[in-house]
CSV table of C-alpha atoms and ligand atoms in Angstrom, one decimal:
chain,number,residue,atom,x,y,z
A,1,MET,CA,93.6,90.9,89.7
A,2,LYS,CA,93.2,94.0,87.8
A,3,ILE,CA,93.9,97.3,89.6
A,4,THR,CA,91.8,100.8,88.0
A,5,PHE,CA,94.2,104.2,88.7
A,6,LEU,CA,90.8,106.5,90.7
A,7,GLY,CA,93.4,109.3,91.0
A,8,HIS,CA,95.9,109.7,93.6
A,9,ALA,CA,95.9,106.8,95.9
A,10,SER,CA,92.5,105.9,94.8
A,11,LEU,CA,92.6,102.0,93.0
A,12,GLN,CA,89.8,100.0,92.0
A,13,ILE,CA,90.3,96.5,92.0
A,14,GLU,CA,89.0,93.5,91.0
A,15,VAL,CA,90.1,90.6,93.0
A,16,GLY,CA,88.9,86.8,93.4
A,17,GLY,CA,85.5,87.3,91.7
A,18,LYS,CA,85.1,91.1,94.5
A,19,THR,CA,85.4,94.5,93.9
A,20,VAL,CA,87.1,96.3,96.5
A,21,ILE,CA,88.3,101.1,96.1
A,22,VAL,CA,91.3,101.0,97.7
A,23,ASP,CA,91.2,105.0,99.5
A,24,PRO,CA,88.5,106.8,97.2
A,25,PHE,CA,88.7,111.1,96.5
A,26,ILE,CA,87.8,111.6,93.2
A,27,SER,CA,84.8,113.9,93.8
A,28,GLY,CA,87.4,116.3,94.9
A,29,ASN,CA,90.1,115.6,92.3
A,30,GLU,CA,89.6,117.4,89.8
A,31,LEU,CA,92.5,115.5,87.8
A,32,ALA,CA,89.4,112.7,88.1
A,33,THR,CA,86.5,114.2,87.0
A,34,GLN,CA,86.5,111.6,84.4
A,35,ILE,CA,85.3,109.1,86.8
A,36,ASP,CA,81.4,109.3,88.3
A,37,ILE,CA,81.5,108.2,91.8
A,38,THR,CA,77.4,107.5,91.5
A,39,THR,CA,78.4,104.3,89.2
A,40,LEU,CA,81.4,102.9,90.7
A,41,LYS,CA,81.0,99.0,91.7
A,42,ALA,CA,82.5,98.2,95.2
A,43,ASP,CA,82.0,95.1,97.5
A,44,TYR,CA,84.6,96.4,100.0
A,45,ILE,CA,86.5,99.9,101.1
A,46,LEU,CA,89.4,99.7,102.4
A,47,ILE,CA,90.7,102.9,103.7
A,48,THR,CA,95.2,103.6,104.8
A,49,HIS,CA,94.3,106.0,106.9
A,50,ALA,CA,91.3,109.3,108.1
A,51,HIS,CA,92.8,112.0,105.7
A,52,GLN,CA,90.2,113.8,103.4
A,53,ASP,CA,92.3,112.9,100.7
A,54,HIS,CA,91.7,109.1,101.1
A,55,ILE,CA,88.1,108.9,102.4
A,56,LEU,CA,86.2,112.1,101.1
A,57,ASP,CA,84.1,109.6,99.0
A,58,VAL,CA,83.7,106.7,101.1
A,59,GLU,CA,80.5,107.9,102.5
A,60,GLN,CA,78.5,108.2,99.8
A,61,ILE,CA,80.6,105.2,97.4
A,62,ALA,CA,79.5,102.4,101.2
A,63,THR,CA,75.7,104.0,100.5
A,64,ASN,CA,75.5,103.2,96.5
A,65,THR,CA,76.6,99.9,97.0
A,66,GLY,CA,76.3,98.6,100.7
A,67,ALA,CA,80.3,98.1,100.6
A,68,THR,CA,82.0,96.8,104.2
A,69,ILE,CA,84.7,99.3,104.9
A,70,VAL,CA,87.9,98.2,106.1
A,71,SER,CA,90.5,99.4,107.8
A,72,ASN,CA,92.0,100.0,111.1
A,73,TYR,CA,89.9,100.0,114.3
A,74,GLU,CA,89.2,103.9,115.2
A,75,ILE,CA,88.6,103.7,110.9
A,76,ALA,CA,86.1,101.5,110.8
A,77,THR,CA,84.7,102.3,114.3
A,78,TYR,CA,83.7,106.0,113.5
A,79,TYR,CA,82.1,104.4,109.7
A,80,GLY,CA,80.6,101.7,112.0
A,81,ALA,CA,78.4,104.2,114.8
A,82,LYS,CA,77.0,105.7,111.3
A,83,GLY,CA,75.4,102.9,110.7
A,84,PHE,CA,77.9,101.8,107.4
A,85,GLU,CA,79.1,97.9,107.3
A,86,SER,CA,82.4,98.1,108.7
A,87,HIS,CA,85.6,95.3,109.7
A,88,PRO,CA,88.0,96.3,111.7
A,89,MET,CA,91.5,95.2,111.7
A,90,ASN,CA,94.8,96.7,113.8
A,91,HIS,CA,98.8,96.6,112.8
A,92,GLY,CA,100.2,92.9,112.2
A,93,GLY,CA,96.6,91.5,112.3
A,94,SER,CA,96.1,89.5,109.2
A,95,TRP,CA,91.8,88.5,107.7
A,96,GLN,CA,90.7,86.3,105.4
A,97,PHE,CA,88.3,87.7,102.9
A,98,ASP,CA,86.1,85.8,100.3
A,99,PHE,CA,88.1,87.5,97.4
A,100,GLY,CA,91.7,87.2,99.5
A,101,ARG,CA,93.7,87.5,102.5
A,102,VAL,CA,94.1,91.4,103.9
A,103,THR,CA,96.7,92.6,106.2
A,104,TYR,CA,97.3,95.5,107.5
A,105,THR,CA,100.8,97.5,108.0
A,106,ASN,CA,102.1,99.8,109.7
A,107,ALA,CA,103.6,102.9,108.6
A,108,ILE,CA,104.4,106.3,109.4
A,109,HIS,CA,101.9,109.4,108.8
A,110,THR,CA,99.0,110.7,111.2
A,111,SER,CA,95.6,109.9,110.8
A,112,SER,CA,92.9,112.3,112.0
A,113,PHE,CA,89.4,113.3,110.5
A,114,PRO,CA,89.2,116.3,108.9
A,115,ASP,CA,87.4,117.4,111.8
A,116,GLY,CA,89.9,116.1,114.2
A,117,THR,CA,88.8,113.5,115.1
A,118,TYR,CA,91.5,110.7,116.4
A,119,GLY,CA,91.8,107.9,113.1
A,120,GLY,CA,94.1,106.1,115.1
A,121,GLN,CA,97.3,104.9,113.2
A,122,PRO,CA,97.7,105.3,109.7
A,123,GLY,CA,98.9,101.7,108.1
A,124,GLY,CA,98.8,100.5,104.3
A,125,PHE,CA,97.4,97.1,102.9
A,126,ILE,CA,99.1,93.5,101.8
A,127,ILE,CA,96.4,92.1,99.4
A,128,GLU,CA,96.7,88.3,99.0
A,129,SER,CA,94.2,86.8,96.3
A,130,VAL,CA,94.9,83.2,94.9
A,131,GLU,CA,96.6,84.5,92.1
A,132,LYS,CA,99.1,87.2,93.4
A,133,THR,CA,99.6,89.5,96.1
A,134,ILE,CA,100.4,93.2,95.9
A,135,TYR,CA,101.8,95.5,98.4
A,136,ILE,CA,100.5,98.8,99.3
A,137,ALA,CA,101.8,101.4,101.2
A,138,GLY,CA,99.1,103.9,102.0
A,139,ASP,CA,100.8,107.6,102.9
A,140,THR,CA,104.3,106.2,104.3
A,141,ALA,CA,107.5,107.4,104.6
A,142,LEU,CA,110.4,105.6,103.9
A,143,THR,CA,110.7,103.0,107.1
A,144,MET,CA,112.4,99.4,108.2
A,145,ASP,CA,109.4,97.8,109.1
A,146,MET,CA,109.1,97.4,105.0
A,147,LYS,CA,111.8,95.0,105.7
A,148,LEU,CA,109.4,92.5,107.1
A,149,ILE,CA,107.5,92.4,104.9
A,150,PRO,CA,109.1,90.0,102.5
A,151,MET,CA,110.0,87.6,105.7
A,152,GLN,CA,106.3,86.8,104.7
A,153,PHE,CA,105.2,87.8,101.5
A,154,THR,CA,106.1,87.6,98.3
A,155,ILE,CA,104.7,91.0,96.9
A,156,ASP,CA,104.1,91.2,92.5
A,157,LEU,CA,103.4,95.0,93.3
A,158,ALA,CA,103.8,97.9,95.2
A,159,VAL,CA,101.5,100.3,95.7
A,160,LEU,CA,104.2,103.0,97.1
A,161,PRO,CA,103.7,107.1,96.8
A,162,ILE,CA,106.0,108.8,95.6
A,163,GLY,CA,104.8,113.0,95.7
A,164,ASP,CA,107.1,113.9,98.4
A,165,ASN,CA,106.6,116.9,101.0
A,166,PHE,CA,103.4,114.6,103.1
A,167,THR,CA,104.9,110.9,102.4
A,168,MET,CA,108.1,110.2,100.7
A,169,GLY,CA,109.3,111.2,97.6
A,170,MET,CA,110.1,108.7,94.8
A,171,ASN,CA,114.2,108.4,95.9
A,172,SER,CA,113.0,107.1,99.3
A,173,ALA,CA,110.5,105.0,97.0
A,174,VAL,CA,113.6,102.9,95.7
A,175,ILE,CA,114.3,102.0,98.8
A,176,ALA,CA,111.0,101.4,99.8
A,177,ALA,CA,110.9,98.9,96.7
A,178,ASP,CA,113.8,97.8,97.7
A,179,PHE,CA,112.9,96.7,101.0
A,180,VAL,CA,110.1,95.2,100.3
A,181,GLN,CA,111.6,92.8,96.9
A,182,CYS,CA,109.7,94.2,94.4
A,183,ASN,CA,110.1,95.8,91.2
A,184,ARG,CA,107.3,96.6,89.9
A,185,ILE,CA,105.7,99.9,91.4
A,186,LEU,CA,102.9,101.6,90.8
A,187,GLY,CA,103.3,105.1,91.7
A,188,VAL,CA,100.3,107.0,93.6
A,189,HIS,CA,100.1,110.0,96.0
A,190,TYR,CA,101.8,112.6,92.9
A,191,ASP,CA,100.5,115.5,91.0
A,192,THR,CA,97.0,115.8,92.8
A,193,PHE,CA,98.1,119.8,94.9
A,194,GLY,CA,100.8,121.9,94.3
A,195,TYR,CA,103.0,120.1,97.5
A,196,ILE,CA,103.3,117.3,95.4
A,197,LYS,CA,103.6,117.6,91.7
A,198,ILE,CA,106.9,116.0,89.8
A,199,ASP,CA,107.9,115.3,86.7
A,200,ARG,CA,107.0,111.7,85.6
A,201,GLU,CA,109.7,110.7,83.5
A,202,PHE,CA,112.5,112.2,85.7
A,203,ALA,CA,110.6,109.5,88.2
A,204,LYS,CA,109.9,106.7,86.0
A,205,LEU,CA,114.2,107.2,85.0
A,206,LYS,CA,114.6,106.8,88.7
A,207,PHE,CA,113.9,103.5,89.1
A,208,LYS,CA,114.5,102.5,85.8
A,209,GLU,CA,118.0,103.0,87.0
A,210,VAL,CA,117.9,100.6,89.7
A,211,ASN,CA,116.9,97.4,87.3
A,212,LYS,CA,112.6,98.8,88.3
A,213,GLU,CA,109.5,99.4,86.7
A,214,LEU,CA,108.2,102.6,88.1
A,215,ILE,CA,104.4,102.4,86.5
A,216,LEU,CA,102.3,105.6,86.3
A,217,LEU,CA,98.7,105.2,85.0
A,218,GLU,CA,96.5,107.8,84.0
A,219,VAL,CA,93.3,108.4,85.4
A,220,GLY,CA,90.7,105.6,84.5
A,221,SER,CA,93.2,103.4,83.3
A,222,ASN,CA,94.1,99.9,84.8
A,223,LEU,CA,96.4,97.4,84.6
A,224,GLU,CA,97.2,93.2,85.3
A,225,VAL,CA,98.7,92.1,88.0
B,1,NI,NI1,97.6,111.5,104.4
B,2,MN,MN1,97.3,111.7,101.8
């Protein structure tokens, strides 16, 4: 599994011979100007919740690629009604896609579309491929529900928000990593706006102190899981 960081909480994942984009917010991110959304490949677009900083480029990428939009029932239905391919899920449910098995997990946050349309309840994803399993928390607080995850999954990489203010910050993310029993963390949802600026080196140190690795990728760079 290869994960490319597209800035903010946006990822492009090569898994099971397919390309999956998560929460595309690129054209509105001044830290991601090197990413050209018109050339991005995608077979699927996974959306954790309906906030602008997670859905901004969904329609353009789906139009360019014909990708199937996977999200909660309300978000999938919203895009389905606009003529896009969509697959609705809801919390605790799993589905075997051709690239791997996806589970929609709980998150504590909100989920309205920019125009106020109800976007269901926010979530995260677990993606199980033949090689590895990753947990994408989505925008969330630290929650006890995370303790349920390692009862069913062995997480090889946890993608956690660390920017604070709108989501958990780095101290909570350290505990979240413990809850999901994972020592390799990809940090997201930091530095994009004034409210979520962090000290990257300090954040890495916080994880290192408890023998965990916090990976903070440059926009456009990738890691192998
Ligand atoms: Ni949000
Ligand atoms: Mn967000």
